[in-house]
């Protein structure tokens, strides 16, 4: 399973960006899909997650500004980011939990390569 993320870039504070992540490869289904971020010198943290049924959770710091969504038919997850702040600057990683066959059906974790989001003040 491979994940390809795109949509990062440089934006001024108050601006918007939309991240996209596409999953490809052999899997039976995708359960949770999410976005994490890691700023320099900090640990990776959960930004948002969406279940296969559409239930969402957000980090308190992004509630009301970020929206996560998914397109199950295209195996894609999106992160719409509005009212961006300099503290949102980080490398953003997409993550999925997929059901795959490895001598039996198992749920496994997969990560994208990361996309840089930089918010200038």
PDB file of C-alpha atoms in Angstrom:
ATOM      1  CA  UNK A   1       0.000   0.000   0.000  1.00  0.00           C
ATOM      2  CA  UNK A   2       1.351   3.411  -0.972  1.00  0.00           C
ATOM      3  CA  UNK A   3       0.152   6.850   0.003  1.00  0.00           C
ATOM      4  CA  UNK A   4       0.819   9.946  -2.070  1.00  0.00           C
ATOM      5  CA  UNK A   5       0.188  13.295  -0.409  1.00  0.00           C
ATOM      6  CA  UNK A   6       0.016  16.646  -2.142  1.00  0.00           C
ATOM      7  CA  UNK A   7      -1.188  20.194  -1.654  1.00  0.00           C
ATOM      8  CA  UNK A   8       1.311  21.652   0.789  1.00  0.00           C
ATOM      9  CA  UNK A   9       3.014  24.964   0.252  1.00  0.00           C
ATOM     10  CA  UNK A  10       3.696  28.445   1.543  1.00  0.00           C
ATOM     11  CA  UNK A  11       0.762  30.630   2.547  1.00  0.00           C
ATOM     12  CA  UNK A  12       0.263  33.813   4.537  1.00  0.00           C
ATOM     13  CA  UNK A  13      -1.462  33.765   7.890  1.00  0.00           C
ATOM     14  CA  UNK A  14      -5.215  33.726   7.400  1.00  0.00           C
ATOM     15  CA  UNK A  15      -4.910  31.853   4.138  1.00  0.00           C
ATOM     16  CA  UNK A  16      -6.128  28.440   3.088  1.00  0.00           C
ATOM     17  CA  UNK A  17      -4.696  25.205   1.736  1.00  0.00           C
ATOM     18  CA  UNK A  18      -6.156  21.858   0.777  1.00  0.00           C
ATOM     19  CA  UNK A  19      -4.172  18.681   1.287  1.00  0.00           C
ATOM     20  CA  UNK A  20      -4.958  15.511  -0.588  1.00  0.00           C
ATOM     21  CA  UNK A  21      -3.734  11.960  -0.087  1.00  0.00           C
ATOM     22  CA  UNK A  22      -4.360   9.027  -2.413  1.00  0.00           C
ATOM     23  CA  UNK A  23      -3.961   5.394  -1.423  1.00  0.00           C
ATOM     24  CA  UNK A  24      -2.983   2.764  -3.957  1.00  0.00           C
ATOM     25  CA  UNK A  25      -1.924  -0.868  -3.936  1.00  0.00           C
ATOM     26  CA  UNK A  26      -3.551  -4.029  -2.720  1.00  0.00           C
ATOM     27  CA  UNK A  27      -5.919  -3.740   0.196  1.00  0.00           C
ATOM     28  CA  UNK A  28      -9.372  -5.045   0.978  1.00  0.00           C
ATOM     29  CA  UNK A  29     -10.714  -1.898   2.597  1.00  0.00           C
ATOM     30  CA  UNK A  30      -9.648   1.205   4.457  1.00  0.00           C
ATOM     31  CA  UNK A  31     -10.833   1.858   7.978  1.00  0.00           C
ATOM     32  CA  UNK A  32      -9.570   5.085   9.548  1.00  0.00           C
ATOM     33  CA  UNK A  33      -7.907   7.822   7.509  1.00  0.00           C
ATOM     34  CA  UNK A  34      -6.145  10.747   9.078  1.00  0.00           C
ATOM     35  CA  UNK A  35      -3.659  13.553   9.038  1.00  0.00           C
ATOM     36  CA  UNK A  36      -0.803  14.094  11.448  1.00  0.00           C
ATOM     37  CA  UNK A  37       1.771  16.842  11.585  1.00  0.00           C
ATOM     38  CA  UNK A  38       5.234  17.314  12.969  1.00  0.00           C
ATOM     39  CA  UNK A  39       6.806  20.686  13.579  1.00  0.00           C
ATOM     40  CA  UNK A  40      10.586  21.097  14.040  1.00  0.00           C
ATOM     41  CA  UNK A  41      11.652  19.907  17.470  1.00  0.00           C
ATOM     42  CA  UNK A  42       8.209  18.573  18.300  1.00  0.00           C
ATOM     43  CA  UNK A  43       6.582  15.164  18.307  1.00  0.00           C
ATOM     44  CA  UNK A  44       4.189  14.061  15.603  1.00  0.00           C
ATOM     45  CA  UNK A  45       0.622  14.872  16.592  1.00  0.00           C
ATOM     46  CA  UNK A  46      -2.826  13.947  15.348  1.00  0.00           C
ATOM     47  CA  UNK A  47      -4.538  16.728  13.409  1.00  0.00           C
ATOM     48  CA  UNK A  48      -7.728  14.982  12.301  1.00  0.00           C
ATOM     49  CA  UNK A  49      -9.120  11.528  11.701  1.00  0.00           C
ATOM     50  CA  UNK A  50     -12.159  10.202   9.870  1.00  0.00           C
ATOM     51  CA  UNK A  51     -13.594   6.723  10.276  1.00  0.00           C
ATOM     52  CA  UNK A  52     -14.990   4.544   7.522  1.00  0.00           C
ATOM     53  CA  UNK A  53     -18.428   5.640   8.681  1.00  0.00           C
ATOM     54  CA  UNK A  54     -17.578   9.316   8.470  1.00  0.00           C
ATOM     55  CA  UNK A  55     -17.078  10.101  12.143  1.00  0.00           C
ATOM     56  CA  UNK A  56     -14.436  12.769  12.654  1.00  0.00           C
ATOM     57  CA  UNK A  57     -12.148  13.896  15.427  1.00  0.00           C
ATOM     58  CA  UNK A  58      -9.941  16.971  15.484  1.00  0.00           C
ATOM     59  CA  UNK A  59      -7.128  18.320  17.573  1.00  0.00           C
ATOM     60  CA  UNK A  60      -8.390  21.180  19.724  1.00  0.00           C
ATOM     61  CA  UNK A  61      -5.966  23.556  18.024  1.00  0.00           C
ATOM     62  CA  UNK A  62      -7.607  23.092  14.607  1.00  0.00           C
ATOM     63  CA  UNK A  63     -11.284  22.716  15.487  1.00  0.00           C
ATOM     64  CA  UNK A  64     -13.422  25.098  13.500  1.00  0.00           C
ATOM     65  CA  UNK A  65     -10.618  25.817  11.009  1.00  0.00           C
ATOM     66  CA  UNK A  66      -9.778  22.424   9.468  1.00  0.00           C
ATOM     67  CA  UNK A  67     -12.128  19.931   7.836  1.00  0.00           C
ATOM     68  CA  UNK A  68     -11.258  16.339   7.030  1.00  0.00           C
ATOM     69  CA  UNK A  69     -13.154  14.382   4.412  1.00  0.00           C
ATOM     70  CA  UNK A  70     -12.750  11.211   2.392  1.00  0.00           C
ATOM     71  CA  UNK A  71     -13.751   9.776  -0.944  1.00  0.00           C
ATOM     72  CA  UNK A  72     -14.018   6.033  -0.478  1.00  0.00           C
ATOM     73  CA  UNK A  73     -14.471   5.369  -4.174  1.00  0.00           C
ATOM     74  CA  UNK A  74     -11.142   7.027  -4.937  1.00  0.00           C
ATOM     75  CA  UNK A  75      -9.386   5.929  -1.721  1.00  0.00           C
ATOM     76  CA  UNK A  76      -8.568   9.557  -0.967  1.00  0.00           C
ATOM     77  CA  UNK A  77      -8.537  11.674   2.143  1.00  0.00           C
ATOM     78  CA  UNK A  78      -8.540  15.464   2.182  1.00  0.00           C
ATOM     79  CA  UNK A  79      -7.745  18.153   4.703  1.00  0.00           C
ATOM     80  CA  UNK A  80      -9.230  21.566   4.094  1.00  0.00           C
ATOM     81  CA  UNK A  81      -7.308  24.134   6.135  1.00  0.00           C
ATOM     82  CA  UNK A  82      -8.612  27.658   6.629  1.00  0.00           C
ATOM     83  CA  UNK A  83      -7.570  30.625   8.770  1.00  0.00           C
ATOM     84  CA  UNK A  84      -4.059  29.221   8.876  1.00  0.00           C
ATOM     85  CA  UNK A  85      -1.735  30.386  11.615  1.00  0.00           C
ATOM     86  CA  UNK A  86       2.083  30.376  11.804  1.00  0.00           C
ATOM     87  CA  UNK A  87       1.815  27.663  14.461  1.00  0.00           C
ATOM     88  CA  UNK A  88       0.251  25.378  11.842  1.00  0.00           C
ATOM     89  CA  UNK A  89       3.636  25.250  10.113  1.00  0.00           C
ATOM     90  CA  UNK A  90       4.749  21.615   9.990  1.00  0.00           C
ATOM     91  CA  UNK A  91       5.221  18.590   7.789  1.00  0.00           C
ATOM     92  CA  UNK A  92       1.815  16.993   7.349  1.00  0.00           C
ATOM     93  CA  UNK A  93       1.535  13.217   7.005  1.00  0.00           C
ATOM     94  CA  UNK A  94      -1.460  11.221   5.873  1.00  0.00           C
ATOM     95  CA  UNK A  95      -2.174   7.920   7.552  1.00  0.00           C
ATOM     96  CA  UNK A  96      -4.546   5.067   6.842  1.00  0.00           C
ATOM     97  CA  UNK A  97      -5.455   1.853   8.578  1.00  0.00           C
ATOM     98  CA  UNK A  98      -6.141  -0.688   5.861  1.00  0.00           C
ATOM     99  CA  UNK A  99      -7.209  -4.307   5.782  1.00  0.00           C
ATOM    100  CA  UNK A 100      -4.582  -6.265   3.847  1.00  0.00           C
ATOM    101  CA  UNK A 101      -3.793  -9.911   3.218  1.00  0.00           C
ATOM    102  CA  UNK A 102      -0.579 -11.208   4.755  1.00  0.00           C
ATOM    103  CA  UNK A 103      -1.131 -14.894   5.517  1.00  0.00           C
ATOM    104  CA  UNK A 104      -4.513 -13.772   6.794  1.00  0.00           C
ATOM    105  CA  UNK A 105      -6.536 -10.581   6.845  1.00  0.00           C
ATOM    106  CA  UNK A 106      -4.955  -8.022   9.129  1.00  0.00           C
ATOM    107  CA  UNK A 107      -5.342  -4.320   9.769  1.00  0.00           C
ATOM    108  CA  UNK A 108      -2.130  -2.404   9.241  1.00  0.00           C
ATOM    109  CA  UNK A 109      -0.917   1.173   9.426  1.00  0.00           C
ATOM    110  CA  UNK A 110       0.454   3.103   6.427  1.00  0.00           C
ATOM    111  CA  UNK A 111       2.028   6.543   6.142  1.00  0.00           C
ATOM    112  CA  UNK A 112       2.512   9.006   3.328  1.00  0.00           C
ATOM    113  CA  UNK A 113       5.797  10.759   2.646  1.00  0.00           C
ATOM    114  CA  UNK A 114       4.794  14.074   4.181  1.00  0.00           C
ATOM    115  CA  UNK A 115       4.055  17.443   2.659  1.00  0.00           C
ATOM    116  CA  UNK A 116       5.382  20.736   4.003  1.00  0.00           C
ATOM    117  CA  UNK A 117       2.972  23.449   5.074  1.00  0.00           C
ATOM    118  CA  UNK A 118       4.530  26.806   5.913  1.00  0.00           C
ATOM    119  CA  UNK A 119       2.441  29.709   7.205  1.00  0.00           C
ATOM    120  CA  UNK A 120       4.124  33.097   7.249  1.00  0.00           C
ATOM    121  CA  UNK A 121       3.107  35.836   9.645  1.00  0.00           C
TER     122      UNK A 121
END
